[in-house]
Amino acid sequence: MRADLFARRRGLGAGMPHAGVSIGLMATLSAALSAALLLGGRREAEAVPAPAPTGTASGVAAAGQAAASTAGDDRRWYAHPDCLRAQGEVVGRDATQAMAAIQALEKSPSVELQACAHWLMIPFGVNELVFQGKSPALHLRTEARLEALFRFAMKHAREYPHLRDLAIEARMRRVRLLIEMKERDRAVKEAKLVEKMLASRAASPQTPSWQYARGATDLAIGSTSWPLRVLASAAGIKGDAERGYRLLNGLKATNTVYRAEALDVLHFFAEQDEEKPSARTLALVAERARALPKSAYYALDLAESWAALGRWDEAEQALASVRGVLAESPDAWSPRLRRRIYYVMARCAAEREDFATAQAELSRASKEQWGGYAEMIAALQVELDRNRVTEHATGTD
């Protein structure tokens, strides 16, 4: 009934505006890297096939290599059980609990867990972006966190060589941040540095950090149009989309913190030309929600994807656990996220003709102090009012 509205507003586009830069290479980097280089949303999509890696044989090989590279390696920070547990806490609803989990790792005598603590400030910052929106203050905090991550990695790189790749990742993410801050010259300079660092590491053993940095950069540049690839090449920045898909499909098969990161990037590029989510895109969204089940944002993204297809029962089920949290803790998350959740729940209830529940959920959405979704909320209210008048006139209320 209203699936077309979700098709236009689902996912990152809903409540998370991206910075737009109007010309040439910076336009491409700002659009592509806005998700791929910084970001990083329940129910299993049983009927939806899993996405096939680009280049089937090579994709499978990449997945096998990635799994092999982390097998028996769960003491390195990115696969450490304590780090994976903390990642789950960081994407949860309570910023205080998230920061406590990070600080506990910071105090660990283990350099690996300290590395995890520094890295987790990235998804922590993403949550700030989702919940609070962009601001100069958040940009400055993010820049300081990335600089701290880089310095920590370089400080310990001699004793822990795999941390060099973490340093590369920090610089790569900084490219996107500088674009967001409209620091174009600095962004191009940083991108050139990242390309040199990646090239110098190509012959060394690959770590998940390197695979993510290389793969995300490859997709961001290699997936652009031919004229913009020429501009990127002129700036000394290279990209190979096929290699990017191989690396990231490999990462999503690993039990590391980069699984969700890879799924974020793959989802971003998969949905670019879609009016509504394809089976492949929906499978990525569902897998991402399963990877971090405490993330309300990932659950909402999955629900909105189902709603875009008019699959209201699945959309409602995707938000069941999230709605349960709100029932117990009405102040969980942020006003903007709560407003979106309540609206989706209201729309789902209306579609199954439970108009009383729909009105209750819509009233909750209307009370949240965030202006987004105003058009959709108003339209649904008109529908509910019209239905109430009809029921009264026919004596069915």
PDB file of N, CA and C in Angstrom, residues 28-100:
ATOM      1  N   THR A  28      32.434  12.039  -6.510  1.00  0.00           N
ATOM      2  CA  THR A  28      32.416  10.580  -6.446  1.00  0.00           C
ATOM      3  C   THR A  28      32.857  10.089  -5.079  1.00  0.00           C
ATOM      4  N   LEU A  29      33.948  10.634  -4.578  1.00  0.00           N
ATOM      5  CA  LEU A  29      34.443  10.185  -3.284  1.00  0.00           C
ATOM      6  C   LEU A  29      33.435  10.477  -2.184  1.00  0.00           C
ATOM      7  N   SER A  30      32.805  11.661  -2.233  1.00  0.00           N
ATOM      8  CA  SER A  30      31.852  11.988  -1.183  1.00  0.00           C
ATOM      9  C   SER A  30      30.648  11.075  -1.211  1.00  0.00           C
ATOM     10  N   ALA A  31      30.173  10.762  -2.403  1.00  0.00           N
ATOM     11  CA  ALA A  31      29.012   9.878  -2.501  1.00  0.00           C
ATOM     12  C   ALA A  31      29.369   8.451  -2.135  1.00  0.00           C
ATOM     13  N   ALA A  32      30.467   7.950  -2.694  1.00  0.00           N
ATOM     14  CA  ALA A  32      30.805   6.543  -2.489  1.00  0.00           C
ATOM     15  C   ALA A  32      31.433   6.292  -1.130  1.00  0.00           C
ATOM     16  N   LEU A  33      32.346   7.171  -0.735  1.00  0.00           N
ATOM     17  CA  LEU A  33      33.056   6.914   0.508  1.00  0.00           C
ATOM     18  C   LEU A  33      32.223   7.272   1.733  1.00  0.00           C
ATOM     19  N   SER A  34      31.145   8.031   1.549  1.00  0.00           N
ATOM     20  CA  SER A  34      30.365   8.457   2.710  1.00  0.00           C
ATOM     21  C   SER A  34      29.887   7.282   3.535  1.00  0.00           C
ATOM     22  N   ALA A  35      29.589   6.168   2.892  1.00  0.00           N
ATOM     23  CA  ALA A  35      29.269   4.955   3.653  1.00  0.00           C
ATOM     24  C   ALA A  35      30.476   4.056   3.723  1.00  0.00           C
ATOM     25  N   ALA A  36      31.155   3.870   2.605  1.00  0.00           N
ATOM     26  CA  ALA A  36      32.177   2.835   2.524  1.00  0.00           C
ATOM     27  C   ALA A  36      33.353   3.089   3.440  1.00  0.00           C
ATOM     28  N   LEU A  37      33.692   4.358   3.670  1.00  0.00           N
ATOM     29  CA  LEU A  37      34.912   4.626   4.406  1.00  0.00           C
ATOM     30  C   LEU A  37      34.695   5.114   5.837  1.00  0.00           C
ATOM     31  N   LEU A  38      33.448   5.244   6.266  1.00  0.00           N
ATOM     32  CA  LEU A  38      33.248   5.625   7.664  1.00  0.00           C
ATOM     33  C   LEU A  38      32.237   4.733   8.356  1.00  0.00           C
ATOM     34  N   LEU A  39      31.150   4.426   7.719  1.00  0.00           N
ATOM     35  CA  LEU A  39      30.092   3.687   8.402  1.00  0.00           C
ATOM     36  C   LEU A  39      30.465   2.243   8.712  1.00  0.00           C
ATOM     37  N   GLY A  40      30.548   2.090   9.694  1.00  0.00           N
ATOM     38  CA  GLY A  40      30.996   0.813  10.062  1.00  0.00           C
ATOM     39  C   GLY A  40      32.372   0.539   9.994  1.00  0.00           C
ATOM     40  N   GLY A  41      22.432  -1.169  10.150  1.00  0.00           N
ATOM     41  CA  GLY A  41      21.707  -1.112  10.721  1.00  0.00           C
ATOM     42  C   GLY A  41      21.781  -1.295  11.355  1.00  0.00           C
ATOM     43  N   ARG A  42      14.746  -8.186  13.211  1.00  0.00           N
ATOM     44  CA  ARG A  42      15.797  -9.094  12.791  1.00  0.00           C
ATOM     45  C   ARG A  42      15.317 -10.533  12.702  1.00  0.00           C
ATOM     46  N   ARG A  43      15.502 -10.420  11.504  1.00  0.00           N
ATOM     47  CA  ARG A  43      14.932 -11.729  11.270  1.00  0.00           C
ATOM     48  C   ARG A  43      15.639 -12.311  10.082  1.00  0.00           C
ATOM     49  N   GLU A  44      15.883 -13.636  10.086  1.00  0.00           N
ATOM     50  CA  GLU A  44      16.529 -14.245   8.946  1.00  0.00           C
ATOM     51  C   GLU A  44      15.624 -14.184   7.732  1.00  0.00           C
ATOM     52  N   ALA A  45      16.233 -13.875   6.572  1.00  0.00           N
ATOM     53  CA  ALA A  45      15.475 -13.852   5.328  1.00  0.00           C
ATOM     54  C   ALA A  45      15.608 -15.201   4.664  1.00  0.00           C
ATOM     55  N   GLU A  46      14.856 -16.182   5.204  1.00  0.00           N
ATOM     56  CA  GLU A  46      15.037 -17.559   4.751  1.00  0.00           C
ATOM     57  C   GLU A  46      14.763 -17.729   3.262  1.00  0.00           C
ATOM     58  N   ALA A  47      13.798 -16.956   2.742  1.00  0.00           N
ATOM     59  CA  ALA A  47      13.400 -17.161   1.353  1.00  0.00           C
ATOM     60  C   ALA A  47      14.285 -16.406   0.379  1.00  0.00           C
ATOM     61  N   VAL A  48      15.220 -15.614   0.892  1.00  0.00           N
ATOM     62  CA  VAL A  48      16.043 -14.792   0.022  1.00  0.00           C
ATOM     63  C   VAL A  48      17.406 -15.430  -0.147  1.00  0.00           C
ATOM     64  N   PRO A  49      17.854 -15.670  -1.373  1.00  0.00           N
ATOM     65  CA  PRO A  49      19.146 -16.310  -1.580  1.00  0.00           C
ATOM     66  C   PRO A  49      20.287 -15.394  -1.187  1.00  0.00           C
ATOM     67  N   ALA A  50      21.352 -15.985  -0.691  1.00  0.00           N
ATOM     68  CA  ALA A  50      22.534 -15.206  -0.325  1.00  0.00           C
ATOM     69  C   ALA A  50      23.187 -14.663  -1.579  1.00  0.00           C
ATOM     70  N   PRO A  51      23.819 -13.460  -1.509  1.00  0.00           N
ATOM     71  CA  PRO A  51      24.434 -12.875  -2.686  1.00  0.00           C
ATOM     72  C   PRO A  51      25.638 -13.684  -3.143  1.00  0.00           C
ATOM     73  N   ALA A  52      25.751 -13.848  -4.449  1.00  0.00           N
ATOM     74  CA  ALA A  52      26.899 -14.567  -5.003  1.00  0.00           C
ATOM     75  C   ALA A  52      28.054 -13.609  -5.142  1.00  0.00           C
ATOM     76  N   PRO A  53      29.268 -13.964  -4.732  1.00  0.00           N
ATOM     77  CA  PRO A  53      30.419 -13.098  -4.896  1.00  0.00           C
ATOM     78  C   PRO A  53      30.655 -12.804  -6.364  1.00  0.00           C
ATOM     79  N   THR A  54      31.168 -11.593  -6.649  1.00  0.00           N
ATOM     80  CA  THR A  54      31.518 -11.259  -8.014  1.00  0.00           C
ATOM     81  C   THR A  54      32.666 -12.149  -8.460  1.00  0.00           C
ATOM     82  N   GLY A  55      32.520 -12.780  -9.621  1.00  0.00           N
ATOM     83  CA  GLY A  55      33.547 -13.705 -10.072  1.00  0.00           C
ATOM     84  C   GLY A  55      33.504 -14.923  -9.188  1.00  0.00           C
ATOM     85  N   THR A  56      32.627 -15.866  -9.462  1.00  0.00           N
ATOM     86  CA  THR A  56      32.292 -16.929  -8.512  1.00  0.00           C
ATOM     87  C   THR A  56      33.505 -17.653  -7.960  1.00  0.00           C
ATOM     88  N   ALA A  57      34.354 -18.151  -8.821  1.00  0.00           N
ATOM     89  CA  ALA A  57      35.496 -18.939  -8.349  1.00  0.00           C
ATOM     90  C   ALA A  57      36.434 -18.101  -7.505  1.00  0.00           C
ATOM     91  N   SER A  58      36.732 -16.884  -8.001  1.00  0.00           N
ATOM     92  CA  SER A  58      37.655 -16.029  -7.257  1.00  0.00           C
ATOM     93  C   SER A  58      37.027 -15.541  -5.966  1.00  0.00           C
ATOM     94  N   GLY A  59      35.680 -15.325  -5.995  1.00  0.00           N
ATOM     95  CA  GLY A  59      35.011 -14.900  -4.773  1.00  0.00           C
ATOM     96  C   GLY A  59      35.072 -15.960  -3.711  1.00  0.00           C
ATOM     97  N   VAL A  60      34.836 -17.209  -4.094  1.00  0.00           N
ATOM     98  CA  VAL A  60      34.924 -18.317  -3.144  1.00  0.00           C
ATOM     99  C   VAL A  60      36.341 -18.456  -2.625  1.00  0.00           C
ATOM    100  N   ALA A  61      37.301 -18.296  -3.519  1.00  0.00           N
ATOM    101  CA  ALA A  61      38.702 -18.389  -3.101  1.00  0.00           C
ATOM    102  C   ALA A  61      39.035 -17.305  -2.095  1.00  0.00           C
ATOM    103  N   ALA A  62      38.528 -16.077  -2.347  1.00  0.00           N
ATOM    104  CA  ALA A  62      38.795 -14.985  -1.414  1.00  0.00           C
ATOM    105  C   ALA A  62      38.204 -15.271  -0.050  1.00  0.00           C
ATOM    106  N   ALA A  63      36.994 -15.823  -0.041  1.00  0.00           N
ATOM    107  CA  ALA A  63      36.360 -16.160   1.232  1.00  0.00           C
ATOM    108  C   ALA A  63      37.171 -17.203   1.970  1.00  0.00           C
ATOM    109  N   GLY A  64      37.660 -18.201   1.238  1.00  0.00           N
ATOM    110  CA  GLY A  64      38.466 -19.244   1.864  1.00  0.00           C
ATOM    111  C   GLY A  64      39.763 -18.700   2.412  1.00  0.00           C
ATOM    112  N   GLN A  65      40.397 -17.806   1.650  1.00  0.00           N
ATOM    113  CA  GLN A  65      41.651 -17.210   2.110  1.00  0.00           C
ATOM    114  C   GLN A  65      41.423 -16.354   3.346  1.00  0.00           C
ATOM    115  N   ALA A  66      40.315 -15.597   3.339  1.00  0.00           N
ATOM    116  CA  ALA A  66      40.029 -14.749   4.496  1.00  0.00           C
ATOM    117  C   ALA A  66      39.780 -15.583   5.734  1.00  0.00           C
ATOM    118  N   ALA A  67      39.014 -16.663   5.577  1.00  0.00           N
ATOM    119  CA  ALA A  67      38.745 -17.533   6.719  1.00  0.00           C
ATOM    120  C   ALA A  67      40.027 -18.173   7.214  1.00  0.00           C
ATOM    121  N   ALA A  68      40.870 -18.578   6.274  1.00  0.00           N
ATOM    122  CA  ALA A  68      42.134 -19.206   6.661  1.00  0.00           C
ATOM    123  C   ALA A  68      43.044 -18.216   7.373  1.00  0.00           C
ATOM    124  N   SER A  69      42.976 -16.932   6.950  1.00  0.00           N
ATOM    125  CA  SER A  69      43.874 -15.943   7.543  1.00  0.00           C
ATOM    126  C   SER A  69      43.538 -15.660   8.997  1.00  0.00           C
ATOM    127  N   THR A  70      42.294 -15.958   9.414  1.00  0.00           N
ATOM    128  CA  THR A  70      41.916 -15.701  10.804  1.00  0.00           C
ATOM    129  C   THR A  70      41.719 -16.973  11.610  1.00  0.00           C
ATOM    130  N   ALA A  71      41.802 -18.124  10.975  1.00  0.00           N
ATOM    131  CA  ALA A  71      41.632 -19.382  11.696  1.00  0.00           C
ATOM    132  C   ALA A  71      42.739 -19.533  12.729  1.00  0.00           C
ATOM    133  N   GLY A  72      42.378 -19.853  13.948  1.00  0.00           N
ATOM    134  CA  GLY A  72      43.374 -20.018  15.000  1.00  0.00           C
ATOM    135  C   GLY A  72      44.037 -18.719  15.396  1.00  0.00           C
ATOM    136  N   ASP A  73      43.444 -17.597  14.974  1.00  0.00           N
ATOM    137  CA  ASP A  73      44.064 -16.301  15.186  1.00  0.00           C
ATOM    138  C   ASP A  73      43.190 -15.429  16.084  1.00  0.00           C
ATOM    139  N   ASP A  74      42.441 -16.058  16.993  1.00  0.00           N
ATOM    140  CA  ASP A  74      41.459 -15.303  17.756  1.00  0.00           C
ATOM    141  C   ASP A  74      42.073 -14.493  18.886  1.00  0.00           C
ATOM    142  N   ARG A  75      43.396 -14.425  18.952  1.00  0.00           N
ATOM    143  CA  ARG A  75      44.030 -13.565  19.939  1.00  0.00           C
ATOM    144  C   ARG A  75      44.446 -12.240  19.316  1.00  0.00           C
ATOM    145  N   ARG A  76      44.390 -12.139  18.008  1.00  0.00           N
ATOM    146  CA  ARG A  76      44.590 -10.832  17.399  1.00  0.00           C
ATOM    147  C   ARG A  76      43.327 -10.010  17.631  1.00  0.00           C
ATOM    148  N   TRP A  77      43.516  -8.719  17.734  1.00  0.00           N
ATOM    149  CA  TRP A  77      42.437  -7.860  18.212  1.00  0.00           C
ATOM    150  C   TRP A  77      41.145  -8.018  17.420  1.00  0.00           C
ATOM    151  N   TYR A  78      41.233  -8.122  16.102  1.00  0.00           N
ATOM    152  CA  TYR A  78      40.028  -8.113  15.275  1.00  0.00           C
ATOM    153  C   TYR A  78      39.211  -9.394  15.374  1.00  0.00           C
ATOM    154  N   ALA A  79      39.799 -10.472  15.914  1.00  0.00           N
ATOM    155  CA  ALA A  79      39.070 -11.734  16.074  1.00  0.00           C
ATOM    156  C   ALA A  79      38.987 -12.163  17.531  1.00  0.00           C
ATOM    157  N   HIS A  80      39.478 -11.336  18.429  1.00  0.00           N
ATOM    158  CA  HIS A  80      39.497 -11.686  19.851  1.00  0.00           C
ATOM    159  C   HIS A  80      38.066 -11.749  20.388  1.00  0.00           C
ATOM    160  N   PRO A  81      37.720 -12.793  21.135  1.00  0.00           N
ATOM    161  CA  PRO A  81      36.347 -12.899  21.670  1.00  0.00           C
ATOM    162  C   PRO A  81      35.915 -11.679  22.470  1.00  0.00           C
ATOM    163  N   ASP A  82      36.846 -11.109  23.252  1.00  0.00           N
ATOM    164  CA  ASP A  82      36.484  -9.930  24.044  1.00  0.00           C
ATOM    165  C   ASP A  82      36.185  -8.726  23.150  1.00  0.00           C
ATOM    166  N   CYS A  83      36.898  -8.631  22.041  1.00  0.00           N
ATOM    167  CA  CYS A  83      36.668  -7.531  21.102  1.00  0.00           C
ATOM    168  C   CYS A  83      35.325  -7.699  20.399  1.00  0.00           C
ATOM    169  N   LEU A  84      35.026  -8.919  19.992  1.00  0.00           N
ATOM    170  CA  LEU A  84      33.743  -9.184  19.337  1.00  0.00           C
ATOM    171  C   LEU A  84      32.574  -8.907  20.282  1.00  0.00           C
ATOM    172  N   ARG A  85      32.756  -9.289  21.551  1.00  0.00           N
ATOM    173  CA  ARG A  85      31.710  -9.024  22.546  1.00  0.00           C
ATOM    174  C   ARG A  85      31.509  -7.519  22.724  1.00  0.00           C
ATOM    175  N   ALA A  86      32.615  -6.805  22.817  1.00  0.00           N
ATOM    176  CA  ALA A  86      32.531  -5.357  23.005  1.00  0.00           C
ATOM    177  C   ALA A  86      31.903  -4.676  21.788  1.00  0.00           C
ATOM    178  N   GLN A  87      32.182  -5.182  20.599  1.00  0.00           N
ATOM    179  CA  GLN A  87      31.554  -4.621  19.404  1.00  0.00           C
ATOM    180  C   GLN A  87      30.030  -4.715  19.506  1.00  0.00           C
ATOM    181  N   GLY A  88      29.555  -5.852  20.015  1.00  0.00           N
ATOM    182  CA  GLY A  88      28.115  -6.000  20.209  1.00  0.00           C
ATOM    183  C   GLY A  88      27.557  -4.986  21.179  1.00  0.00           C
ATOM    184  N   GLU A  89      28.320  -4.671  22.236  1.00  0.00           N
ATOM    185  CA  GLU A  89      27.864  -3.681  23.207  1.00  0.00           C
ATOM    186  C   GLU A  89      27.858  -2.279  22.611  1.00  0.00           C
ATOM    187  N   VAL A  90      28.856  -1.983  21.798  1.00  0.00           N
ATOM    188  CA  VAL A  90      28.988  -0.640  21.243  1.00  0.00           C
ATOM    189  C   VAL A  90      27.817  -0.294  20.330  1.00  0.00           C
ATOM    190  N   VAL A  91      27.294  -1.280  19.611  1.00  0.00           N
ATOM    191  CA  VAL A  91      26.163  -1.000  18.721  1.00  0.00           C
ATOM    192  C   VAL A  91      24.830  -1.105  19.450  1.00  0.00           C
ATOM    193  N   GLY A  92      24.871  -1.350  20.773  1.00  0.00           N
ATOM    194  CA  GLY A  92      23.645  -1.438  21.559  1.00  0.00           C
ATOM    195  C   GLY A  92      23.040  -0.078  21.811  1.00  0.00           C
ATOM    196  N   ARG A  93      22.044  -0.036  22.711  1.00  0.00           N
ATOM    197  CA  ARG A  93      21.241   1.173  22.851  1.00  0.00           C
ATOM    198  C   ARG A  93      21.829   2.201  23.800  1.00  0.00           C
ATOM    199  N   ASP A  94      22.733   1.824  24.677  1.00  0.00           N
ATOM    200  CA  ASP A  94      23.150   2.709  25.756  1.00  0.00           C
ATOM    201  C   ASP A  94      24.576   3.183  25.534  1.00  0.00           C
ATOM    202  N   ALA A  95      24.749   4.482  25.302  1.00  0.00           N
ATOM    203  CA  ALA A  95      26.077   5.027  25.040  1.00  0.00           C
ATOM    204  C   ALA A  95      26.992   4.868  26.244  1.00  0.00           C
ATOM    205  N   THR A  96      26.433   4.965  27.444  1.00  0.00           N
ATOM    206  CA  THR A  96      27.244   4.815  28.654  1.00  0.00           C
ATOM    207  C   THR A  96      27.804   3.405  28.755  1.00  0.00           C
ATOM    208  N   GLN A  97      26.960   2.410  28.495  1.00  0.00           N
ATOM    209  CA  GLN A  97      27.423   1.024  28.517  1.00  0.00           C
ATOM    210  C   GLN A  97      28.443   0.771  27.419  1.00  0.00           C
ATOM    211  N   ALA A  98      28.210   1.375  26.255  1.00  0.00           N
ATOM    212  CA  ALA A  98      29.144   1.208  25.144  1.00  0.00           C
ATOM    213  C   ALA A  98      30.516   1.761  25.508  1.00  0.00           C
ATOM    214  N   MET A  99      30.535   2.952  26.078  1.00  0.00           N
ATOM    215  CA  MET A  99      31.812   3.547  26.452  1.00  0.00           C
ATOM    216  C   MET A  99      32.479   2.755  27.569  1.00  0.00           C
ATOM    217  N   ALA A 100      31.703   2.202  28.477  1.00  0.00           N
ATOM    218  CA  ALA A 100      32.272   1.379  29.552  1.00  0.00           C
ATOM    219  C   ALA A 100      32.960   0.150  28.973  1.00  0.00           C
TER     220      ALA A 100
END
